[in-house]
mmCIF file of C-alpha atoms in Angstrom:
data_model
loop_
_atom_site.group_PDB
_atom_site.id
_atom_site.type_symbol
_atom_site.label_atom_id
_atom_site.label_comp_id
_atom_site.label_asym_id
_atom_site.label_seq_id
_atom_site.Cartn_x
_atom_site.Cartn_y
_atom_site.Cartn_z
ATOM 1 C CA MET A 2 -0.015 -0.005 0.006
ATOM 2 C CA GLU A 3 1.358 3.425 -0.915
ATOM 3 C CA TRP A 4 0.587 6.193 1.557
ATOM 4 C CA THR A 5 -0.291 9.725 0.510
ATOM 5 C CA LYS A 6 2.102 12.531 1.309
ATOM 6 C CA PRO A 7 0.035 13.823 4.295
ATOM 7 C CA VAL A 8 -0.189 10.329 5.790
ATOM 8 C CA ARG A 9 3.559 9.779 5.353
ATOM 9 C CA ALA A 10 4.203 13.130 7.046
ATOM 10 C CA ALA A 11 1.899 12.204 9.953
ATOM 11 C CA VAL A 12 3.574 8.827 10.424
ATOM 12 C CA SER A 13 6.977 10.480 10.287
ATOM 13 C CA GLY A 14 5.877 13.020 12.919
ATOM 14 C CA LEU A 15 4.642 10.257 15.235
ATOM 15 C CA ALA A 16 7.953 8.447 14.793
ATOM 16 C CA VAL A 17 9.831 11.574 15.856
ATOM 17 C CA ILE A 18 7.644 11.956 18.941
ATOM 18 C CA ALA A 19 8.111 8.284 19.814
ATOM 19 C CA SER A 20 11.850 8.664 19.424
ATOM 20 C CA LEU A 21 11.906 11.686 21.724
ATOM 21 C CA CYS A 22 9.826 9.959 24.365
ATOM 22 C CA ALA A 23 12.140 6.967 24.340
ATOM 23 C CA PHE A 24 15.050 9.106 25.617
ATOM 24 C CA GLN A 25 13.200 11.262 28.138
ATOM 25 C CA ARG A 26 14.653 10.994 31.599
ATOM 26 C CA PRO A 27 12.345 10.072 34.505
ATOM 27 C CA PHE A 28 10.655 12.881 36.361
ATOM 28 C CA ARG A 29 12.496 14.112 39.462
ATOM 29 C CA GLU A 30 11.624 16.690 42.093
ATOM 30 C CA PHE A 31 14.147 19.138 43.503
ATOM 31 C CA PRO A 32 14.007 21.304 46.620
ATOM 32 C CA GLY A 33 13.140 24.896 45.722
ATOM 33 C CA VAL A 34 13.559 28.276 47.338
ATOM 34 C CA GLU A 35 9.785 28.512 47.823
ATOM 35 C CA TYR A 36 8.496 24.914 47.888
ATOM 36 C CA SER A 37 9.787 21.600 49.217
ATOM 37 C CA PRO A 38 9.449 18.234 47.414
ATOM 38 C CA GLY A 39 6.084 16.700 48.181
ATOM 39 C CA GLU A 40 4.519 20.006 49.270
ATOM 40 C CA ILE A 41 2.463 19.990 46.083
ATOM 41 C CA PRO A 42 0.863 16.542 45.548
ATOM 42 C CA LEU A 43 2.051 14.646 42.474
ATOM 43 C CA PRO A 44 -0.546 13.800 39.820
ATOM 44 C CA ALA A 45 -0.895 10.253 38.560
ATOM 45 C CA ASP A 46 0.796 11.030 35.234
ATOM 46 C CA HIS A 47 4.039 12.366 36.719
ATOM 47 C CA GLN A 48 6.145 9.598 35.138
ATOM 48 C CA GLU A 49 4.286 9.459 31.811
ATOM 49 C CA LYS A 50 6.309 10.080 28.678
ATOM 50 C CA THR A 51 4.404 12.665 26.701
ATOM 51 C CA GLU A 52 4.702 14.791 23.580
ATOM 52 C CA PHE A 53 5.336 17.882 25.712
ATOM 53 C CA ALA A 54 6.346 18.757 29.237
ATOM 54 C CA PHE A 55 7.244 22.082 30.834
ATOM 55 C CA ALA A 56 11.044 21.946 30.632
ATOM 56 C CA ARG A 57 12.602 24.167 33.260
ATOM 57 C CA LEU A 58 16.271 24.973 32.793
ATOM 58 C CA MET A 59 18.623 24.645 35.746
ATOM 59 C CA PHE A 60 21.645 26.947 35.741
ATOM 60 C CA PRO A 61 24.348 28.329 38.090
ATOM 61 C CA GLY A 62 23.643 31.505 40.013
ATOM 62 C CA GLY A 63 25.413 34.734 39.227
ATOM 63 C CA GLY A 64 27.281 35.109 42.528
ATOM 64 C CA VAL A 65 26.912 38.668 43.833
ATOM 65 C CA ASP A 66 24.506 39.354 40.924
ATOM 66 C CA ASP A 67 22.235 36.603 42.250
ATOM 67 C CA GLY A 68 19.353 38.156 44.235
ATOM 68 C CA TYR A 69 19.631 35.313 46.730
ATOM 69 C CA TYR A 70 23.317 35.929 47.427
ATOM 70 C CA PRO A 71 24.765 34.885 49.886
ATOM 71 C CA ARG A 72 21.825 32.475 50.477
ATOM 72 C CA TYR A 73 21.331 29.368 48.293
ATOM 73 C CA GLN A 74 24.829 29.276 46.868
ATOM 74 C CA GLY A 75 25.416 25.504 46.980
ATOM 75 C CA ASP A 76 25.487 23.072 44.075
ATOM 76 C CA TYR A 77 22.744 24.333 41.788
ATOM 77 C CA ARG A 78 22.302 20.852 40.319
ATOM 78 C CA LEU A 79 20.762 19.780 43.634
ATOM 79 C CA GLY A 80 18.083 22.446 43.629
ATOM 80 C CA LEU A 81 17.552 25.151 46.267
ATOM 81 C CA SER A 82 18.981 27.663 43.850
ATOM 82 C CA LEU A 83 18.006 30.720 41.770
ATOM 83 C CA TRP A 84 16.533 28.622 38.983
ATOM 84 C CA THR A 85 13.884 27.205 41.362
ATOM 85 C CA GLN A 86 12.052 30.532 41.735
ATOM 86 C CA ASP A 87 8.262 29.872 41.396
ATOM 87 C CA TYR A 88 9.077 26.150 40.998
ATOM 88 C CA PRO A 89 7.176 23.875 40.807
ATOM 89 C CA ARG A 90 3.862 25.605 41.364
ATOM 90 C CA ALA A 91 4.169 27.857 38.318
ATOM 91 C CA ASP A 92 5.172 24.925 36.083
ATOM 92 C CA ARG A 93 2.252 22.751 37.147
ATOM 93 C CA HIS A 94 -0.379 25.475 36.973
ATOM 94 C CA PHE A 95 0.750 26.338 33.480
ATOM 95 C CA SER A 96 0.914 22.661 32.455
ATOM 96 C CA LEU A 97 -2.699 22.225 33.506
ATOM 97 C CA ALA A 98 -3.622 25.193 31.358
ATOM 98 C CA VAL A 99 -1.830 23.669 28.359
ATOM 99 C CA ARG A 100 -3.769 20.425 28.905
ATOM 100 C CA ARG A 101 -7.127 22.245 29.137
ATOM 101 C CA LEU A 102 -6.669 24.782 26.356
ATOM 102 C CA THR A 103 -4.800 22.773 23.712
ATOM 103 C CA ARG A 104 -4.723 19.280 22.204
ATOM 104 C CA ILE A 105 -0.993 18.892 22.903
ATOM 105 C CA HIS A 106 -0.292 15.669 24.805
ATOM 106 C CA THR A 107 1.125 17.277 27.953
ATOM 107 C CA ARG A 108 2.341 15.866 31.235
ATOM 108 C CA SER A 109 0.952 17.544 34.386
ATOM 109 C CA VAL A 110 4.415 18.034 35.930
ATOM 110 C CA GLU A 111 7.546 19.772 34.836
ATOM 111 C CA GLN A 112 10.884 18.345 33.685
ATOM 112 C CA VAL A 113 14.103 19.928 34.935
ATOM 113 C CA VAL A 114 16.818 19.967 32.283
ATOM 114 C CA ASP A 115 20.535 20.702 32.332
ATOM 115 C CA LEU A 116 22.564 22.212 29.479
ATOM 116 C CA ASP A 117 25.604 20.196 30.594
ATOM 117 C CA SER A 118 23.918 17.074 29.234
ATOM 118 C CA ASN A 119 22.171 16.073 26.016
ATOM 119 C CA GLU A 120 18.770 15.757 27.658
ATOM 120 C CA VAL A 121 17.792 19.252 26.479
ATOM 121 C CA TYR A 122 17.375 17.884 22.938
ATOM 122 C CA ASN A 123 14.385 15.809 24.062
ATOM 123 C CA TRP A 124 12.330 18.942 24.609
ATOM 124 C CA PRO A 125 11.200 21.446 21.953
ATOM 125 C CA TRP A 126 10.711 24.296 24.463
ATOM 126 C CA ILE A 127 12.675 25.290 27.557
ATOM 127 C CA TYR A 128 12.059 28.002 30.175
ATOM 128 C CA ALA A 129 14.355 29.839 32.575
ATOM 129 C CA VAL A 130 13.495 32.336 35.297
ATOM 130 C CA GLN A 131 15.498 35.324 36.661
ATOM 131 C CA VAL A 132 17.925 35.243 33.802
ATOM 132 C CA GLY A 133 19.199 38.707 34.676
ATOM 133 C CA GLU A 134 20.854 37.204 37.739
ATOM 134 C CA TRP A 135 22.201 33.906 36.393
ATOM 135 C CA GLY A 136 25.787 32.811 35.891
ATOM 136 C CA LEU A 137 25.603 30.807 32.689
ATOM 137 C CA THR A 138 29.060 29.586 31.646
ATOM 138 C CA GLU A 139 30.500 29.859 28.135
ATOM 139 C CA LYS A 140 30.159 26.090 27.754
ATOM 140 C CA GLU A 141 26.478 26.250 28.684
ATOM 141 C CA ALA A 142 25.928 29.235 26.387
ATOM 142 C CA LEU A 143 27.362 27.273 23.467
ATOM 143 C CA ALA A 144 25.151 24.310 24.353
ATOM 144 C CA LEU A 145 22.174 26.676 24.362
ATOM 145 C CA ARG A 146 23.224 27.970 20.950
ATOM 146 C CA GLU A 147 23.436 24.414 19.530
ATOM 147 C CA TYR A 148 20.027 23.535 20.976
ATOM 148 C CA LEU A 149 18.414 26.597 19.466
ATOM 149 C CA LEU A 150 20.029 26.261 16.026
ATOM 150 C CA ARG A 151 18.776 22.681 15.890
ATOM 151 C CA GLY A 152 15.191 23.975 16.247
ATOM 152 C CA GLY A 153 14.675 24.461 19.967
ATOM 153 C CA PHE A 154 12.891 27.383 21.611
ATOM 154 C CA PHE A 155 13.926 29.265 24.748
ATOM 155 C CA MET A 156 11.587 31.398 26.878
ATOM 156 C CA ALA A 157 13.679 33.744 29.102
ATOM 157 C CA ASP A 158 11.613 35.340 31.877
ATOM 158 C CA ASP A 159 11.657 37.596 34.935
ATOM 159 C CA LEU A 160 14.498 40.028 34.346
ATOM 160 C CA HIS A 161 14.027 43.606 35.411
ATOM 161 C CA GLY A 162 15.917 46.890 34.962
ATOM 162 C CA GLN A 163 18.945 47.953 32.994
ATOM 163 C CA TYR A 164 21.549 46.193 35.141
ATOM 164 C CA GLU A 165 19.865 42.787 34.765
ATOM 165 C CA TRP A 166 19.242 43.406 31.110
ATOM 166 C CA ASP A 167 22.920 44.141 30.458
ATOM 167 C CA LEU A 168 23.972 40.970 32.283
ATOM 168 C CA PHE A 169 21.538 38.863 30.312
ATOM 169 C CA ALA A 170 22.536 40.474 26.990
ATOM 170 C CA ARG A 171 26.230 39.788 27.691
ATOM 171 C CA THR A 172 25.376 36.124 28.331
ATOM 172 C CA MET A 173 23.413 35.820 25.107
ATOM 173 C CA LYS A 174 26.375 37.379 23.238
ATOM 174 C CA MET A 175 28.392 34.324 24.288
ATOM 175 C CA ALA A 176 25.798 32.164 22.554
ATOM 176 C CA PHE A 177 25.056 34.445 19.578
ATOM 177 C CA PRO A 178 27.747 37.102 19.049
ATOM 178 C CA ASP A 179 26.409 37.671 15.549
ATOM 179 C CA ARG A 180 22.712 37.914 16.299
ATOM 180 C CA PRO A 181 20.989 40.974 17.808
ATOM 181 C CA ILE A 182 18.235 41.012 20.394
ATOM 182 C CA VAL A 183 15.331 42.868 18.872
ATOM 183 C CA ASP A 184 11.760 43.792 19.796
ATOM 184 C CA ILE A 185 9.264 41.199 18.594
ATOM 185 C CA GLU A 186 6.923 42.893 16.158
ATOM 186 C CA ASP A 187 3.195 42.938 16.915
ATOM 187 C CA ALA A 188 2.488 41.031 13.710
ATOM 188 C CA ASP A 189 4.906 38.196 14.532
ATOM 189 C CA ALA A 190 3.337 34.728 14.390
ATOM 190 C CA ALA A 191 4.449 34.102 17.982
ATOM 191 C CA PHE A 192 1.769 36.528 19.091
ATOM 192 C CA HIS A 193 -0.913 35.015 16.854
ATOM 193 C CA THR A 194 -0.303 31.253 16.627
ATOM 194 C CA VAL A 195 -3.192 30.351 18.942
ATOM 195 C CA TYR A 196 -4.354 33.630 20.489
ATOM 196 C CA ASP A 197 -4.158 37.116 18.995
ATOM 197 C CA LEU A 198 -2.126 39.036 21.564
ATOM 198 C CA ASP A 199 -2.170 42.538 20.130
ATOM 199 C CA GLU A 200 -2.510 43.989 23.612
ATOM 200 C CA ARG A 201 0.356 43.051 25.891
ATOM 201 C CA TYR A 202 1.009 44.781 29.224
ATOM 202 C CA GLN A 203 3.442 44.522 32.087
ATOM 203 C CA LEU A 204 2.970 41.460 34.315
ATOM 204 C CA PRO A 205 4.075 42.255 37.848
ATOM 205 C CA GLY A 206 5.010 39.555 40.352
ATOM 206 C CA TRP A 207 2.897 38.918 43.414
ATOM 207 C CA ALA A 208 5.196 40.981 45.641
ATOM 208 C CA HIS A 209 5.032 43.993 43.318
ATOM 209 C CA LEU A 210 1.325 44.248 42.583
ATOM 210 C CA GLY A 211 0.960 47.487 44.497
ATOM 211 C CA GLN A 212 3.707 49.275 42.574
ATOM 212 C CA GLY A 213 2.888 47.554 39.305
ATOM 213 C CA TYR A 214 6.486 46.737 38.506
ATOM 214 C CA LYS A 215 9.628 45.418 40.151
ATOM 215 C CA ARG A 216 12.307 47.960 41.028
ATOM 216 C CA PRO A 217 15.438 45.748 40.995
ATOM 217 C CA ILE A 218 18.202 45.734 43.612
ATOM 218 C CA HIS A 219 20.634 47.406 41.219
ATOM 219 C CA ALA A 220 18.087 50.017 40.055
ATOM 220 C CA ILE A 221 19.540 52.919 38.134
ATOM 221 C CA GLY A 222 16.612 55.245 38.698
ATOM 222 C CA PRO A 223 13.224 55.295 40.502
ATOM 223 C CA GLU A 224 11.384 53.919 37.455
ATOM 224 C CA ASP A 225 14.023 51.392 36.394
ATOM 225 C CA GLY A 226 12.118 48.189 35.710
ATOM 226 C CA LYS A 227 8.971 49.940 34.548
ATOM 227 C CA GLY A 228 7.480 49.229 31.113
ATOM 228 C CA ALA A 229 6.977 45.856 29.438
ATOM 229 C CA HIS A 230 9.190 44.766 26.529
ATOM 230 C CA TRP A 231 8.863 41.565 24.518
ATOM 231 C CA ARG A 232 12.128 40.840 22.757
ATOM 232 C CA GLY A 233 13.730 37.993 20.899
ATOM 233 C CA ILE A 234 16.498 36.467 18.829
ATOM 234 C CA TYR A 235 15.810 35.020 15.336
ATOM 235 C CA ASP A 236 17.595 32.513 13.149
ATOM 236 C CA ASP A 237 18.507 32.913 9.491
ATOM 237 C CA GLN A 238 15.083 31.770 8.374
ATOM 238 C CA GLY A 239 13.287 34.390 10.491
ATOM 239 C CA ARG A 240 12.234 31.824 13.124
ATOM 240 C CA LEU A 241 11.993 33.149 16.643
ATOM 241 C CA MET A 242 14.431 31.131 18.804
ATOM 242 C CA VAL A 243 14.483 33.098 22.030
ATOM 243 C CA ALA A 244 11.507 34.981 23.526
ATOM 244 C CA ILE A 245 12.379 37.369 26.350
ATOM 245 C CA SER A 246 9.943 38.809 28.935
ATOM 246 C CA TYR A 247 11.760 41.978 30.011
ATOM 247 C CA ASN A 248 10.302 43.793 33.009
ATOM 248 C CA SER A 249 7.535 41.196 33.375
ATOM 249 C CA ASP A 250 7.237 38.156 35.655
ATOM 250 C CA VAL A 251 5.264 35.631 33.601
ATOM 251 C CA GLY A 252 6.234 32.792 35.941
ATOM 252 C CA ASP A 253 4.684 34.560 38.956
ATOM 253 C CA ALA A 254 1.474 35.083 36.968
ATOM 254 C CA TRP A 255 1.389 31.310 36.331
ATOM 255 C CA GLU A 256 2.219 30.565 39.959
ATOM 256 C CA TRP A 257 -0.579 32.687 41.411
ATOM 257 C CA ALA A 258 -3.132 32.156 38.611
ATOM 258 C CA ASP A 259 -5.558 30.448 41.007
ATOM 259 C CA GLU A 260 -5.325 33.157 43.699
ATOM 260 C CA PRO A 261 -8.354 35.561 43.705
ATOM 261 C CA GLN A 262 -6.041 38.405 44.818
ATOM 262 C CA TYR A 263 -3.824 38.089 41.737
ATOM 263 C CA PRO A 264 -5.280 40.089 38.769
ATOM 264 C CA GLU A 265 -7.127 37.852 36.361
ATOM 265 C CA LYS A 266 -6.041 39.914 33.339
ATOM 266 C CA CYS A 267 -2.354 39.274 34.196
ATOM 267 C CA ALA A 268 -2.835 35.535 34.662
ATOM 268 C CA ASP A 269 -4.875 35.389 31.455
ATOM 269 C CA LEU A 270 -2.170 37.123 29.370
ATOM 270 C CA ALA A 271 0.610 35.000 30.919
ATOM 271 C CA ILE A 272 -1.165 31.733 30.095
ATOM 272 C CA ARG A 273 -2.072 32.791 26.549
ATOM 273 C CA LEU A 274 1.442 34.090 25.917
ATOM 274 C CA GLY A 275 3.034 30.810 27.078
ATOM 275 C CA ILE A 276 0.637 28.702 25.022
ATOM 276 C CA ASN A 277 1.410 30.800 21.932
ATOM 277 C CA TYR A 278 5.132 30.282 22.470
ATOM 278 C CA ILE A 279 4.688 26.521 22.859
ATOM 279 C CA ALA A 280 2.499 26.191 19.755
ATOM 280 C CA TYR A 281 4.945 28.377 17.820
ATOM 281 C CA ALA A 282 7.887 26.280 18.977
ATOM 282 C CA MET A 283 6.203 23.023 17.958
ATOM 283 C CA THR A 284 5.121 24.266 14.548
ATOM 284 C CA HIS A 285 8.171 26.209 13.436
#
């Protein structure tokens, strides 16, 4: 029997997914700066191998640039480090939203990934928080570059103010010295893949709801950290590889999405934005 081209493509796609699932590492919980293992009950599917899981990137802290310094300065690979901010509550709330609002086969719990291993290639989309305070090494930056050029997608979140922006930009220069960070245009497919997100506004964290924005530790002026910016890095084909939430805390909006005191409009935008980025990553 000779299959039609669409059928052959579908079979090929299923084979790719099956191949990825075969090499996924088992789920593992880490102690976080806000939550301890077991504090949030595990769902029944926590060891299921699925098409998609929220892949949270672990990374070394930035030393004195780390907002937790001198606390939580041990081996970051063991958890209890900067990368665990909002973890795992944000990851699981958002994963539930992906399951409810899309047809993507999604696991209800996150997967922590490390750039110092090849496991990152099992996931089409990775997320990192507080990237204006991290201490990514040159080796890890080059691994991130390879992952992205092979088709991966990186969502960088929760960096605020000029000081943090400059640190993050220097890090990304290690990965892409030849590629600029630019504002993502309103018409970009990343803002329209599932939801039309023509109106995007600053997403403050829970602790900064009153002020409406986070004034960082190294603030240059009284309004440093104010004003939302959605920026990115593109490949040679015009594909968005890196999506950056500058002066917004999308992870906090996911974390507190079920709290009546957290603004519904912020949680709504955060969830829709994340789903758009996932759908974009898996179709581009």
